[in-house]
CSV table of C-alpha atoms in Angstrom, one decimal:
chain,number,residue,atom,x,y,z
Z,1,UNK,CA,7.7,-77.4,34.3
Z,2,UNK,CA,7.0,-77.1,30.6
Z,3,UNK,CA,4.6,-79.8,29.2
Z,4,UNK,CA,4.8,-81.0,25.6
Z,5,UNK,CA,6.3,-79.4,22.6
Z,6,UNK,CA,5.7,-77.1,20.2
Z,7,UNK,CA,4.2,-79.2,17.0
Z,8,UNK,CA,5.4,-76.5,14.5
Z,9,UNK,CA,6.8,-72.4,14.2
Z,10,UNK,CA,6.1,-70.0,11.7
Z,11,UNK,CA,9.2,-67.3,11.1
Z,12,UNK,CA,10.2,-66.2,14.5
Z,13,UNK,CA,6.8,-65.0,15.6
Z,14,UNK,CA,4.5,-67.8,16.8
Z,15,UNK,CA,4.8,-70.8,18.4
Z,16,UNK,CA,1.9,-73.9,17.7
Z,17,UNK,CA,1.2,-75.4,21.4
Z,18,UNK,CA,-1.9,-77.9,20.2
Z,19,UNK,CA,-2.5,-78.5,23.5
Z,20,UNK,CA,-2.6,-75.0,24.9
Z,21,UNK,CA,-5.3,-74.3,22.4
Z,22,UNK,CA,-7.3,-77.8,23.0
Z,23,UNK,CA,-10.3,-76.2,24.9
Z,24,UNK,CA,-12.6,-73.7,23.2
Z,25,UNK,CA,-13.0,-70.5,25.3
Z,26,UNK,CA,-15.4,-67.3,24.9
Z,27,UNK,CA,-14.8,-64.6,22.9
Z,28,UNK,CA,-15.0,-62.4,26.1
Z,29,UNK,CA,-17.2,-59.4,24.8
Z,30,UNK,CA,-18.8,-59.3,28.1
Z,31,UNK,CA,-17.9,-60.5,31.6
Z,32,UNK,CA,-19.4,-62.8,32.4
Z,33,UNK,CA,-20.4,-64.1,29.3
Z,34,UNK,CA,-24.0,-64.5,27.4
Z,35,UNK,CA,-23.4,-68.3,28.5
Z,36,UNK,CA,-23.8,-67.7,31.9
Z,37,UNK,CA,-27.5,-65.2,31.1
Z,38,UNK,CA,-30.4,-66.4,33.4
Z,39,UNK,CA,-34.2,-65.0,33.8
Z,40,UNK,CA,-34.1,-61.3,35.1
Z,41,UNK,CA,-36.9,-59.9,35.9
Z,42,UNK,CA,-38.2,-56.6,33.6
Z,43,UNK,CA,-37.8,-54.4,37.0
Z,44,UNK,CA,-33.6,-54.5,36.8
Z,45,UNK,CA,-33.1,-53.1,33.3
Z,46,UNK,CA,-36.2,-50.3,34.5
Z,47,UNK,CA,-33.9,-49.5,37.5
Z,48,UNK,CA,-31.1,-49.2,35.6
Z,49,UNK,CA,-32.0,-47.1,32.9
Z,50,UNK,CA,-33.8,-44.5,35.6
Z,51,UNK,CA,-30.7,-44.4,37.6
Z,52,UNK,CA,-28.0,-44.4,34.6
Z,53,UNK,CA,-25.2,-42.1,34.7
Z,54,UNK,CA,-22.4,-41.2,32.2
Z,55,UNK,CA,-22.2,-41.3,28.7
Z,56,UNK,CA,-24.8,-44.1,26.5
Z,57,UNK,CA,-24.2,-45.8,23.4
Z,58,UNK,CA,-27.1,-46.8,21.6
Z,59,UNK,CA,-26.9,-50.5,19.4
Z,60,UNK,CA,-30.4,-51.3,17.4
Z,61,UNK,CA,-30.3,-54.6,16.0
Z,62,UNK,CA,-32.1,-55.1,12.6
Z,63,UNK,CA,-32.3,-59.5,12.8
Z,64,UNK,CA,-33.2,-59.5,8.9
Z,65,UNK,CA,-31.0,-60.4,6.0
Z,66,UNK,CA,-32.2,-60.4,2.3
Z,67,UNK,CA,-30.3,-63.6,1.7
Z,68,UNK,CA,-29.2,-65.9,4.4
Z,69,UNK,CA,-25.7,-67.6,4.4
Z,70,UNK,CA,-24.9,-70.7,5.7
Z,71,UNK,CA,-22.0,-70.1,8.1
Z,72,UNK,CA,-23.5,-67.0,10.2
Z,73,UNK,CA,-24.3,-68.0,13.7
Z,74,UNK,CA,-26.5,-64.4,14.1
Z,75,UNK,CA,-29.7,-64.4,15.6
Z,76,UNK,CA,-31.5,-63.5,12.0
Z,77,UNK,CA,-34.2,-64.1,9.5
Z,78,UNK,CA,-34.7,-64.0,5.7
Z,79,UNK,CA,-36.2,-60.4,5.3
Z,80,UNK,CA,-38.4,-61.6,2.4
Z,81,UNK,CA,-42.0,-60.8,3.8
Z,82,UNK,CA,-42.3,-56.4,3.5
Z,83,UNK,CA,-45.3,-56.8,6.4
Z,84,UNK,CA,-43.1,-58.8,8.7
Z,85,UNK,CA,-40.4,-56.1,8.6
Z,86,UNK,CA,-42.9,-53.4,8.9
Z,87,UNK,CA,-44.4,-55.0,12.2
Z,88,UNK,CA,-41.1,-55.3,13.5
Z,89,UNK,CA,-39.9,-51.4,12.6
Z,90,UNK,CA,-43.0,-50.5,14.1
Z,91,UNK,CA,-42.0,-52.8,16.9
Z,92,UNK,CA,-38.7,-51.0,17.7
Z,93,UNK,CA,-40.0,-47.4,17.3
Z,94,UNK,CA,-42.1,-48.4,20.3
Z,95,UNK,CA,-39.5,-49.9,22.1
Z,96,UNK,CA,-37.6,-46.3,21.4
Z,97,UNK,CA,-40.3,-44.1,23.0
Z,98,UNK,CA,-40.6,-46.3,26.1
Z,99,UNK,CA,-36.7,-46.6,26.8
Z,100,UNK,CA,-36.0,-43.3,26.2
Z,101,UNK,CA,-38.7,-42.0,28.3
Z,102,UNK,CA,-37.2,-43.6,31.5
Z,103,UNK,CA,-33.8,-42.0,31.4
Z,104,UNK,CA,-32.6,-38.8,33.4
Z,105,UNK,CA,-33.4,-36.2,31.2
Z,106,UNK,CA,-29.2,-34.9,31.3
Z,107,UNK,CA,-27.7,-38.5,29.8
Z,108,UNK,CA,-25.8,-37.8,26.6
Z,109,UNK,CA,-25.8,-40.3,24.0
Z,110,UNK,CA,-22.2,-40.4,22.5
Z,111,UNK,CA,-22.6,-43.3,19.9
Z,112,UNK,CA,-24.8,-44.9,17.8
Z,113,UNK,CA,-24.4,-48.4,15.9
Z,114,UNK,CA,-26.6,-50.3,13.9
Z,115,UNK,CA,-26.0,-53.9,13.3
Z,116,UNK,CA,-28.1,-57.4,12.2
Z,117,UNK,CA,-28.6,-59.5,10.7
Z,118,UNK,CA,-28.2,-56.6,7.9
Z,119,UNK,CA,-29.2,-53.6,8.6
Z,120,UNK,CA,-29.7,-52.6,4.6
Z,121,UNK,CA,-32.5,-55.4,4.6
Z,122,UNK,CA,-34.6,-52.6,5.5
Z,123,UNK,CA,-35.6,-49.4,3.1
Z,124,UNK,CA,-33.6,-46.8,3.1
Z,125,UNK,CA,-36.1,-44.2,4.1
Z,126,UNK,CA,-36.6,-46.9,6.9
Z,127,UNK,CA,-33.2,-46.4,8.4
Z,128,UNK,CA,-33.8,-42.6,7.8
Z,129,UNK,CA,-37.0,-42.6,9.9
Z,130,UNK,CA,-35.5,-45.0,12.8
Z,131,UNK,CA,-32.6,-41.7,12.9
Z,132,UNK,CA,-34.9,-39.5,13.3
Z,133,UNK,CA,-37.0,-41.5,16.2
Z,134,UNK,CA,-33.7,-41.7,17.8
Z,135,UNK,CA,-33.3,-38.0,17.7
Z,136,UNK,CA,-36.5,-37.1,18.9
Z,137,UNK,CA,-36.6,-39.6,22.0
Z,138,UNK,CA,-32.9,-39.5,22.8
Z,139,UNK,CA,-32.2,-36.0,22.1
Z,140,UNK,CA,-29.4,-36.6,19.7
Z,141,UNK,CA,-26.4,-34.2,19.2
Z,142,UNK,CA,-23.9,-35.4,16.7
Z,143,UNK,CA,-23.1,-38.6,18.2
Z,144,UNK,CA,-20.9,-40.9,16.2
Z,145,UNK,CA,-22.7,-43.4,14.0
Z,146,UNK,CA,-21.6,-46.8,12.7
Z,147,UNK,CA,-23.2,-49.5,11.0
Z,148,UNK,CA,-22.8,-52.9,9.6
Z,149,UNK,CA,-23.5,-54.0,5.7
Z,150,UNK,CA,-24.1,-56.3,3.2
Z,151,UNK,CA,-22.5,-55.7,0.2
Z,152,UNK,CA,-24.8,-57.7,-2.0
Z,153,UNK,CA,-27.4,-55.7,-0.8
Z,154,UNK,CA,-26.2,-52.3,-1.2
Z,155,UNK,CA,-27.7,-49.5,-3.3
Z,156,UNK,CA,-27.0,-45.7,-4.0
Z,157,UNK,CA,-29.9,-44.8,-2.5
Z,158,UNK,CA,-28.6,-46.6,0.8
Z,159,UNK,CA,-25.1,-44.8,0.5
Z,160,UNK,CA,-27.0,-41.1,-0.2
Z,161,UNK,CA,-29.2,-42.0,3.4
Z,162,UNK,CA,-25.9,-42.7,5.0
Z,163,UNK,CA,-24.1,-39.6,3.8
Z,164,UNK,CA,-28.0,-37.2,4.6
Z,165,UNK,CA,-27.5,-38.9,8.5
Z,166,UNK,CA,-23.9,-38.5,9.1
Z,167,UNK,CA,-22.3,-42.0,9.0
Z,168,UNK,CA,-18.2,-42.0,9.4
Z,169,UNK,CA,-18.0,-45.4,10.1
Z,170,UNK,CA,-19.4,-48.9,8.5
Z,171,UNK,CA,-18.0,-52.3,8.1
Z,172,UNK,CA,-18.5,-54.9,5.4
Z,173,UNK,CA,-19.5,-58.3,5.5
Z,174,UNK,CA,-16.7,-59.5,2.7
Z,175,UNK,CA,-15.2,-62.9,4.8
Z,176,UNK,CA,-13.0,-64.1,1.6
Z,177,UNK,CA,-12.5,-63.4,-2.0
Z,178,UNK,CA,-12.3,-66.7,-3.1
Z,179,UNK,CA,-15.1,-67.9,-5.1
Z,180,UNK,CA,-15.2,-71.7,-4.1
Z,181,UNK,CA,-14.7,-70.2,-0.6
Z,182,UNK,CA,-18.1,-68.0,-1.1
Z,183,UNK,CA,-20.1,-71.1,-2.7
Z,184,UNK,CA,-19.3,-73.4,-0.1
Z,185,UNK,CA,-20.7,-70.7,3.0
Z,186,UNK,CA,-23.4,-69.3,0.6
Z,187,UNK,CA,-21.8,-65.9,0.9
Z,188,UNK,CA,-21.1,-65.2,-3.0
Z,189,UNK,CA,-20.4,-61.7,-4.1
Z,190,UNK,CA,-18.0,-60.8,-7.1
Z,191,UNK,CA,-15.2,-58.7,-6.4
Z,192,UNK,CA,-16.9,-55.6,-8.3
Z,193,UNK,CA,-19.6,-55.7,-6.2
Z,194,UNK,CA,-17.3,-54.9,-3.0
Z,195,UNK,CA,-15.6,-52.5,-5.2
Z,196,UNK,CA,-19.0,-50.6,-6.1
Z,197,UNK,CA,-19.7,-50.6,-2.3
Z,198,UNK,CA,-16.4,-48.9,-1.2
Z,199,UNK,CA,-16.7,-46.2,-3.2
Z,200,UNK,CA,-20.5,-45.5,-2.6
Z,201,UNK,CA,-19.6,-45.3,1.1
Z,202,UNK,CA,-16.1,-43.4,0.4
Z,203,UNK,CA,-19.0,-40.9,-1.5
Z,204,UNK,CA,-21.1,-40.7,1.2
Z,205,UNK,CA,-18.5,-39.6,3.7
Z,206,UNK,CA,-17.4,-42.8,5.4
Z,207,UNK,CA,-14.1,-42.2,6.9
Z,208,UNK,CA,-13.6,-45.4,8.4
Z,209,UNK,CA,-13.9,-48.8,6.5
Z,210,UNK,CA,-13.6,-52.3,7.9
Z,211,UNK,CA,-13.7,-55.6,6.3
Z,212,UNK,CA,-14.9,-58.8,7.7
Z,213,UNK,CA,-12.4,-61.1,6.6
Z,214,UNK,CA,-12.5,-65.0,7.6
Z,215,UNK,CA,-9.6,-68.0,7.8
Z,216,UNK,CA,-10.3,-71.4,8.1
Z,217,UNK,CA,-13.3,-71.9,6.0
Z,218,UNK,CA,-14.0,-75.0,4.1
Z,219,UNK,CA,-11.3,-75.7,1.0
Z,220,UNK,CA,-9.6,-72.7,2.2
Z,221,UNK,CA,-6.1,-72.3,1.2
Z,222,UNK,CA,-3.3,-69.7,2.4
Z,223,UNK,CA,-3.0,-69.0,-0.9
Z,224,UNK,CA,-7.0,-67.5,-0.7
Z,225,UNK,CA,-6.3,-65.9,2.4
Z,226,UNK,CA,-3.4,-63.8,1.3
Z,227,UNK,CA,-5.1,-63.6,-2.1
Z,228,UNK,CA,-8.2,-62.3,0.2
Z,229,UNK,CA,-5.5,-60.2,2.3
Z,230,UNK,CA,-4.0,-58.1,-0.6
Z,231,UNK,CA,-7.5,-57.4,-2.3
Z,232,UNK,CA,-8.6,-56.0,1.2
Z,233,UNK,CA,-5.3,-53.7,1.2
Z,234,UNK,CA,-5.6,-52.9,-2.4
Z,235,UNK,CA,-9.3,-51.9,-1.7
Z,236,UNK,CA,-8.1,-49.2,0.7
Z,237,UNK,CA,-10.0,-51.1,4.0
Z,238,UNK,CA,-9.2,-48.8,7.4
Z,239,UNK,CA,-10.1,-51.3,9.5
Z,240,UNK,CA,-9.7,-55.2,9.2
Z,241,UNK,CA,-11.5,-57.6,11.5
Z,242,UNK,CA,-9.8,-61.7,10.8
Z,243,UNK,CA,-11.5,-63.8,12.4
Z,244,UNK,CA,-11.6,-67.5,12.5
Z,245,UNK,CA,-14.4,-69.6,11.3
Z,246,UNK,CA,-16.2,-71.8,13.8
Z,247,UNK,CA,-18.2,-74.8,12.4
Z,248,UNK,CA,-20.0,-75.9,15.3
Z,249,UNK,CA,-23.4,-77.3,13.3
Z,250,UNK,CA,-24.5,-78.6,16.4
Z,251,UNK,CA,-25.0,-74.9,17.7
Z,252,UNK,CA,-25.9,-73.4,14.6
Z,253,UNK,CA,-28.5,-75.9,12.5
Z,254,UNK,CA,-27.8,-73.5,8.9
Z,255,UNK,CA,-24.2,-74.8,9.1
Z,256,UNK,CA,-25.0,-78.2,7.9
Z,257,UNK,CA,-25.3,-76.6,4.6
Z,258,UNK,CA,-21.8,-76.5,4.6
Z,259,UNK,CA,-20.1,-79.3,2.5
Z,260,UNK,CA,-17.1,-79.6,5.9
Z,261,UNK,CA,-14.9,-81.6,3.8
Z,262,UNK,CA,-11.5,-79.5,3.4
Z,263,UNK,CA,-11.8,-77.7,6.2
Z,264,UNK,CA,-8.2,-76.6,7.7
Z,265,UNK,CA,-7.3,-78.2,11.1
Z,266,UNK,CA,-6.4,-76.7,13.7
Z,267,UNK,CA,-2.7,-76.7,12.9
Z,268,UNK,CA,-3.3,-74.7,9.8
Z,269,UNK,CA,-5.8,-72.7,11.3
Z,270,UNK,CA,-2.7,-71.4,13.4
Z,271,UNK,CA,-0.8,-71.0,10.2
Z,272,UNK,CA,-3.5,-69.2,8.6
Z,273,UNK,CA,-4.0,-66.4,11.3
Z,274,UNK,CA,-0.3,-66.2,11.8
Z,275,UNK,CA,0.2,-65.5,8.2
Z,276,UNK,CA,-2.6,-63.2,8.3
Z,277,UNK,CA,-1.1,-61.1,11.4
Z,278,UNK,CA,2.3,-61.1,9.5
Z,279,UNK,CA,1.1,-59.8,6.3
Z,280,UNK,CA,-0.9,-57.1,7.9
Z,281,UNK,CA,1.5,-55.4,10.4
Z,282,UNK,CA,4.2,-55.5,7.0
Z,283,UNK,CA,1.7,-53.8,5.0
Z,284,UNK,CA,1.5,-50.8,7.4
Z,285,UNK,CA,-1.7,-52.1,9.7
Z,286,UNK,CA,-1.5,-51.6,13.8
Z,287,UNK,CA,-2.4,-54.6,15.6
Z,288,UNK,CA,-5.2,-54.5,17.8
Z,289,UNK,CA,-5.0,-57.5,20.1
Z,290,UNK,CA,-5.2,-60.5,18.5
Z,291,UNK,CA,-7.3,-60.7,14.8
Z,292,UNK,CA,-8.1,-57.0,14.3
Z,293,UNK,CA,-5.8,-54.2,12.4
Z,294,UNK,CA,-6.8,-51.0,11.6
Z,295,UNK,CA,-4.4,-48.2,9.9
Z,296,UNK,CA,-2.6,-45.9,12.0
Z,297,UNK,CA,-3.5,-42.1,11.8
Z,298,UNK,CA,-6.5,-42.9,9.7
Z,299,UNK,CA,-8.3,-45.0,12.1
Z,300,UNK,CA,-9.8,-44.1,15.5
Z,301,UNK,CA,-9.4,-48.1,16.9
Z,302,UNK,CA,-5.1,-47.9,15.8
Z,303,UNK,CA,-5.6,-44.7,17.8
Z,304,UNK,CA,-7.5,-46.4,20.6
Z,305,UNK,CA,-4.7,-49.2,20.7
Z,306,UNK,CA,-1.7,-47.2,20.3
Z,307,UNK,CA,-2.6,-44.5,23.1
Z,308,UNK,CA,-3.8,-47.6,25.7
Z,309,UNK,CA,-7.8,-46.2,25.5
Z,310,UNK,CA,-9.0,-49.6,23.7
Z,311,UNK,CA,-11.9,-51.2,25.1
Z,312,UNK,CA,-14.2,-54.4,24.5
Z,313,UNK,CA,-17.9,-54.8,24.0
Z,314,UNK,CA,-20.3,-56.6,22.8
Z,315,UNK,CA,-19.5,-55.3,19.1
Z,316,UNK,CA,-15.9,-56.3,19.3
Z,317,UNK,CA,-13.1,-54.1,20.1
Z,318,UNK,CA,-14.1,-50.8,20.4
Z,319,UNK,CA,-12.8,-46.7,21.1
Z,320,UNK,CA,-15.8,-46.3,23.0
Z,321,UNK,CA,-15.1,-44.8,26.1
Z,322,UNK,CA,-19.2,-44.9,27.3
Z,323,UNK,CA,-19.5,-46.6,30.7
Z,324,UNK,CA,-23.3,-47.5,29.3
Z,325,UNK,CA,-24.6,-49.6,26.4
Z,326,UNK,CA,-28.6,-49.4,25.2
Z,327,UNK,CA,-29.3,-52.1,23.3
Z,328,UNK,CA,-32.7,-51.5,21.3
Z,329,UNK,CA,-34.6,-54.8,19.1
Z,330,UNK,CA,-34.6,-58.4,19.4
Z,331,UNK,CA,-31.9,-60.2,21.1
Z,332,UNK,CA,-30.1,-56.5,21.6
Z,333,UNK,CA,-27.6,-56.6,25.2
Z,334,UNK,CA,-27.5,-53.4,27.4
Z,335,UNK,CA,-24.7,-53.3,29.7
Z,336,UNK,CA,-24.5,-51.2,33.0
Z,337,UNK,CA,-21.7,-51.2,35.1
Z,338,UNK,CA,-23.4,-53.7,37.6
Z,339,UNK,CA,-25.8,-55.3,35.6
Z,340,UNK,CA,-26.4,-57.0,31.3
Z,341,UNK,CA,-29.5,-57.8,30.2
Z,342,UNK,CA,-30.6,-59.4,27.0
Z,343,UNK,CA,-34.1,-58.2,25.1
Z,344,UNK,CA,-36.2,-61.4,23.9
Z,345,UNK,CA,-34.6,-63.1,21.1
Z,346,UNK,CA,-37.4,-64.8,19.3
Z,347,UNK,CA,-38.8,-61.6,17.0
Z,348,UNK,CA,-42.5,-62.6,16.9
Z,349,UNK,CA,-42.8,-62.5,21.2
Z,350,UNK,CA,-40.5,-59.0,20.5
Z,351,UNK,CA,-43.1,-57.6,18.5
Z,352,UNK,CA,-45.6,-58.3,20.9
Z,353,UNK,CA,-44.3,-57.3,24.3
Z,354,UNK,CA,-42.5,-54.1,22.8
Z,355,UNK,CA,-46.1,-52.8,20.3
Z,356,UNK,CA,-47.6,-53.0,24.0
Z,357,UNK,CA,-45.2,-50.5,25.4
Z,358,UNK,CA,-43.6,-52.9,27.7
Z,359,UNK,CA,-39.9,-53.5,28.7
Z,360,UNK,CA,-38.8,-56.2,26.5
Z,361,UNK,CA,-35.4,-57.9,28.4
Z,362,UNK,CA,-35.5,-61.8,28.8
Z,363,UNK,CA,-32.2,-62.6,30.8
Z,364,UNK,CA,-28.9,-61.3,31.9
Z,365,UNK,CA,-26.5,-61.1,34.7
Z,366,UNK,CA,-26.3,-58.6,37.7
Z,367,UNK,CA,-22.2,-58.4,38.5
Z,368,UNK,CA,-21.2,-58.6,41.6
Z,369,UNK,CA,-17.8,-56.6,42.6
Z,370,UNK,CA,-15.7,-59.6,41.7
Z,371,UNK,CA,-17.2,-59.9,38.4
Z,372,UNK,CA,-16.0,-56.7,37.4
Z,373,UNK,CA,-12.7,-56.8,39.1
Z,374,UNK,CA,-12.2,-60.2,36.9
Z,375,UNK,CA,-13.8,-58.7,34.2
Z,376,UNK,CA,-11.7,-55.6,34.2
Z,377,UNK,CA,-8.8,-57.6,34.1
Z,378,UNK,CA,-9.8,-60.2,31.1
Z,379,UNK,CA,-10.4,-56.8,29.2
Z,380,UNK,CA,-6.5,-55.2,30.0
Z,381,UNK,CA,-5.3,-58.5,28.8
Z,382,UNK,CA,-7.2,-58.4,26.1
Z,383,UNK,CA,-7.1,-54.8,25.1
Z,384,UNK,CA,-3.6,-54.0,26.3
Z,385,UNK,CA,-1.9,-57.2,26.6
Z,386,UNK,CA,-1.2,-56.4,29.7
Z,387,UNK,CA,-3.0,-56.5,33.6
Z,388,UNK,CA,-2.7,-56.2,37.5
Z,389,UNK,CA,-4.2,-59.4,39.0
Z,390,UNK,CA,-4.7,-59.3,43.1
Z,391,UNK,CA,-2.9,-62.0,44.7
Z,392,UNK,CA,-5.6,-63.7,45.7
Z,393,UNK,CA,-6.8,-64.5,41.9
Z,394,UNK,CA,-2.7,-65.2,41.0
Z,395,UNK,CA,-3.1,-68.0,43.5
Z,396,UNK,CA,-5.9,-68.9,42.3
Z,397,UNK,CA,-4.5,-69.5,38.1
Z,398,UNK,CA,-0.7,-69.9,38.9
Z,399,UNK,CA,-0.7,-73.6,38.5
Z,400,UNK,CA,-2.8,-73.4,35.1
Z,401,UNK,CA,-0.5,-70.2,34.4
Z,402,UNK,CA,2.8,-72.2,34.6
Z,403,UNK,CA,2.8,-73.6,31.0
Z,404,UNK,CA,2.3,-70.1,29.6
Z,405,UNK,CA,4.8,-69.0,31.9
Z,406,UNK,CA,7.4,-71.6,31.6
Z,407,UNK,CA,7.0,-71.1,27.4
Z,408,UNK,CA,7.7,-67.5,27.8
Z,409,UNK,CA,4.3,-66.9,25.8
Z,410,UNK,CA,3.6,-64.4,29.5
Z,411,UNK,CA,5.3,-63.2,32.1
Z,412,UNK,CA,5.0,-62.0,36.2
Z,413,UNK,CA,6.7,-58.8,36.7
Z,414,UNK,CA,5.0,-58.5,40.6
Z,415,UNK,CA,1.5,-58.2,40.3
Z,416,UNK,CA,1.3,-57.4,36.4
Z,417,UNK,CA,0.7,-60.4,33.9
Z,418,UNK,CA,2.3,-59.4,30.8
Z,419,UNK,CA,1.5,-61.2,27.3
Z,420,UNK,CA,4.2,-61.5,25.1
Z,421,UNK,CA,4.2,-61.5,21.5
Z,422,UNK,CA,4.6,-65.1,20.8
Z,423,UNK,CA,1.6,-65.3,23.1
Z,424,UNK,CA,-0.6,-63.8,21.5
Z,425,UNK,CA,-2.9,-66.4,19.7
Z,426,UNK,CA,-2.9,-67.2,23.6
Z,427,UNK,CA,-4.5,-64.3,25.0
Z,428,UNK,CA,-8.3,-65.5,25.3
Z,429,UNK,CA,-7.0,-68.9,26.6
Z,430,UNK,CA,-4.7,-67.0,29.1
Z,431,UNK,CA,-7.6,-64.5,29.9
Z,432,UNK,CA,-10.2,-67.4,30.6
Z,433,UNK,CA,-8.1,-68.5,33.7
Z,434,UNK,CA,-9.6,-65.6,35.2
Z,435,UNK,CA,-13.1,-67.0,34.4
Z,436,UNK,CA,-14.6,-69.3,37.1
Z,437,UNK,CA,-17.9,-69.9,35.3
Z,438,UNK,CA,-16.4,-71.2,32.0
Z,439,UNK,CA,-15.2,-74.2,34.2
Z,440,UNK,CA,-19.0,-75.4,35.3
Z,441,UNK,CA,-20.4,-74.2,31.6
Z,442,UNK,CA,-21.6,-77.0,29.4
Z,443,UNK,CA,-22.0,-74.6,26.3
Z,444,UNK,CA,-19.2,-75.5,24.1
Z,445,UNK,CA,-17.4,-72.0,22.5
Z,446,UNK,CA,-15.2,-71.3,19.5
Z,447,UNK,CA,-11.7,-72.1,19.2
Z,448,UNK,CA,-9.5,-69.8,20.3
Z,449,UNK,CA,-7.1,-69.8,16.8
């Protein structure tokens, strides 16, 4: 029986049900989530990585930023002290030699990706070395590289070391367009400057482009989100990533910075991102589940999407296809088929345990069969819209299923849960059904609109 009505509709797409969306839920990059990580001891991740098989991605994490804004959650630091980033570097070369030294000599490394924090707080000539390390230790053969960057900290010299190591693929910290959006998140960077960027990395060989665009920030207006929008298109962005902004303070101490007043609730949080999804798929972007878009025929993730191949990681959505992730710095997650482990967050006690030569994981998760059944599954819905549940775990949902059912935002067709269109804003509320931890965890997560 259908509970409650919707409060509002935009066009014929979406329908606002504010009490389908009442409870935060996970983001669902991993199953079971980082709220769920407990101590694991250093011998798990040493087994794993002896006994890996398949293909490896590599992620090194560079937890520095040259200036700090207000809004990011990240686990980063102001990179302003050269000898602290130097220790650290020296830190994850270390940590290189000894993980690399314990796999099978025949693993292929397929992808690399280098995220932060920023990873252009360090020298150029820095990021050229840690390439080279990688090389050496992992015996590198023209694996796809990616990396994450701060426009206000971009040079030439950084663009030239991307385009000397091979980078196709880089995305850009841009969030919104609107300056009295920027000053209120401390994220303020002129239009030019994102311009300058584009065409360095368009110069150096970057094929794919995304932009980190954000709705639901303080004195936002739709107006500055499709203003934000079009100057993303205009800009020639591959790859768009919309996601919503989450003030949760009480998680993240830099956010009480933020002057809150103005901020959208959740109703026009809901407008916002349907807007958003509107104006993209008319302006020739593919959908990829719920707030990313990427151009068709120019893009590998529309590709990914389109041809059913799309995946889910700790990065996001992703068209990597490796059954293994190698996460290399502080607070980096590895990810094995039965088992995730987290590397010590707190970059001081990284320093130490990895200079020594030492494992450096803190916590994680070994998954049981179930867990990756169920996490298999949230993935499909997530990725594809679309999943085979066992009977056992549809009798387990149906009853919190029904109003999703009974709203026609999914349907049954036998043993396949389908998401419809209209429920998509839905699908990480209808995927965390299929989560029995995220009933008996305290942490409080993001909303799902």
């Amino acid at each position: 029986m259908t509970t409650g009505k919707p409060r509002c509709r935009w066009g014929s797409m979406w329908t606002y049900y504010p009490d389908l969306l009442a409870t935060p839920v996970p983001r669902y990059t991993s199953f079971p989530t980082a709220a769920e990580f407990a101590e694991l001891p250093n011998e798990d991740y040493r087994q794993a990585l002896e006994n890996v098989s398949g293909d490896v991605s590599l992620y090194l994490h560079i937890p520095y930023c040259e200036k700090i804004c207000h809004y990011c959650g990240c686990n980063t630091g102001a990179a302003g002290r050269r000898n602290r980033l130097e220790s650290y570097l020296d830190a994850l070369h270390r940590e290189i030699e000894t993980v690399a030294a314990l796999l099978p000599a025949e693993i292929k490394v397929s992808r690399v990706s280098f995220g932060g924090g920023s990873p252009n707080a360090i020298a150029p000539t820095d990021f050229v070395r840690l390439v080279d390390a990688l090389t050496i230790h992992f015996g590198l053969s023209d694996p796809v590289y990616s990396i994450e960057l701060d426009p206000r900290t971009m040079t030439r010299d950084w663009a030239e070391a991307l385009g000397s190591v091979g980078v196709e693929r880089a995305s850009l910290g841009v969030q919104t367009f609107a300056s009295h959006c920027q000053e209120r998140i401390g994220r303020v960077q002129s239009e030019d400057l994102i311009l300058q960027t584009t065409d360095w990395l368009r110069e150096a060989g970057v094929m794919s482009l995304n932009y980190d665009l954000m709705y639901g920030l303080p004195a936002q207006t739709r107006e500055d989100l499709h203003d934000s929008l079009s100057r993303t298109r205009v800009l020639g962005a591959d790859r768009i990533a919309l996601f919503g902004y989450a003030h949760v303070p009480h998680i993240v101490p830099r956010q009480r910075a933020i002057d809150a007043t103005g901020l959208p609730d959740q109703a026009e949080r809901f407008a916002m991102a349907a807007e958003g999804y509107a104006y993209l798929v008319t302006h020739g972007y593919t959908p990829v589940g719920f707030d990313h878009f990427a151009k068709p025929g120019k893009d590998p993730l529309a590709s990914a999407s389109l041809s059913g191949q799309l995946k889910r990681n700790f990065q996001g959505f992703t068209d990597d296809q490796a059954a293994n992730l190698i996460g290399l710095g502080a607070s980096a997650i590895s990810a094995f088929p039965h088992l995730i482990v987290q590397n010590e967050k707190n970059s001081g006690r990284y320093r130490m345990r990895a200079s020594a030569g030492n494992l450096v994981t803190e916590r994680g998760f070994r998954r049981s069969a179930d867990d990756r059944l169920r996490g298999e599954m949230i993935e499909a819905l997530l990725c594809r819209g679309e999943a085979s549940v066992a009977p056992c775990l549809l009798a387990e949902v149906h009853h919190d299923l029904e109003p999703f059912i009974n709203r026609e935002l999914a349907v049954l067709h036998g043993d396949k849960l389908i998401i419809s269109p209209d429920g998509l804003p839905y699908a990480r509320t209808i995927a965390s059904l299929f989560d029995p931890y995220r009933r008996q965890s305290s942490r409080r997560f993001s909303s799902a609109v």
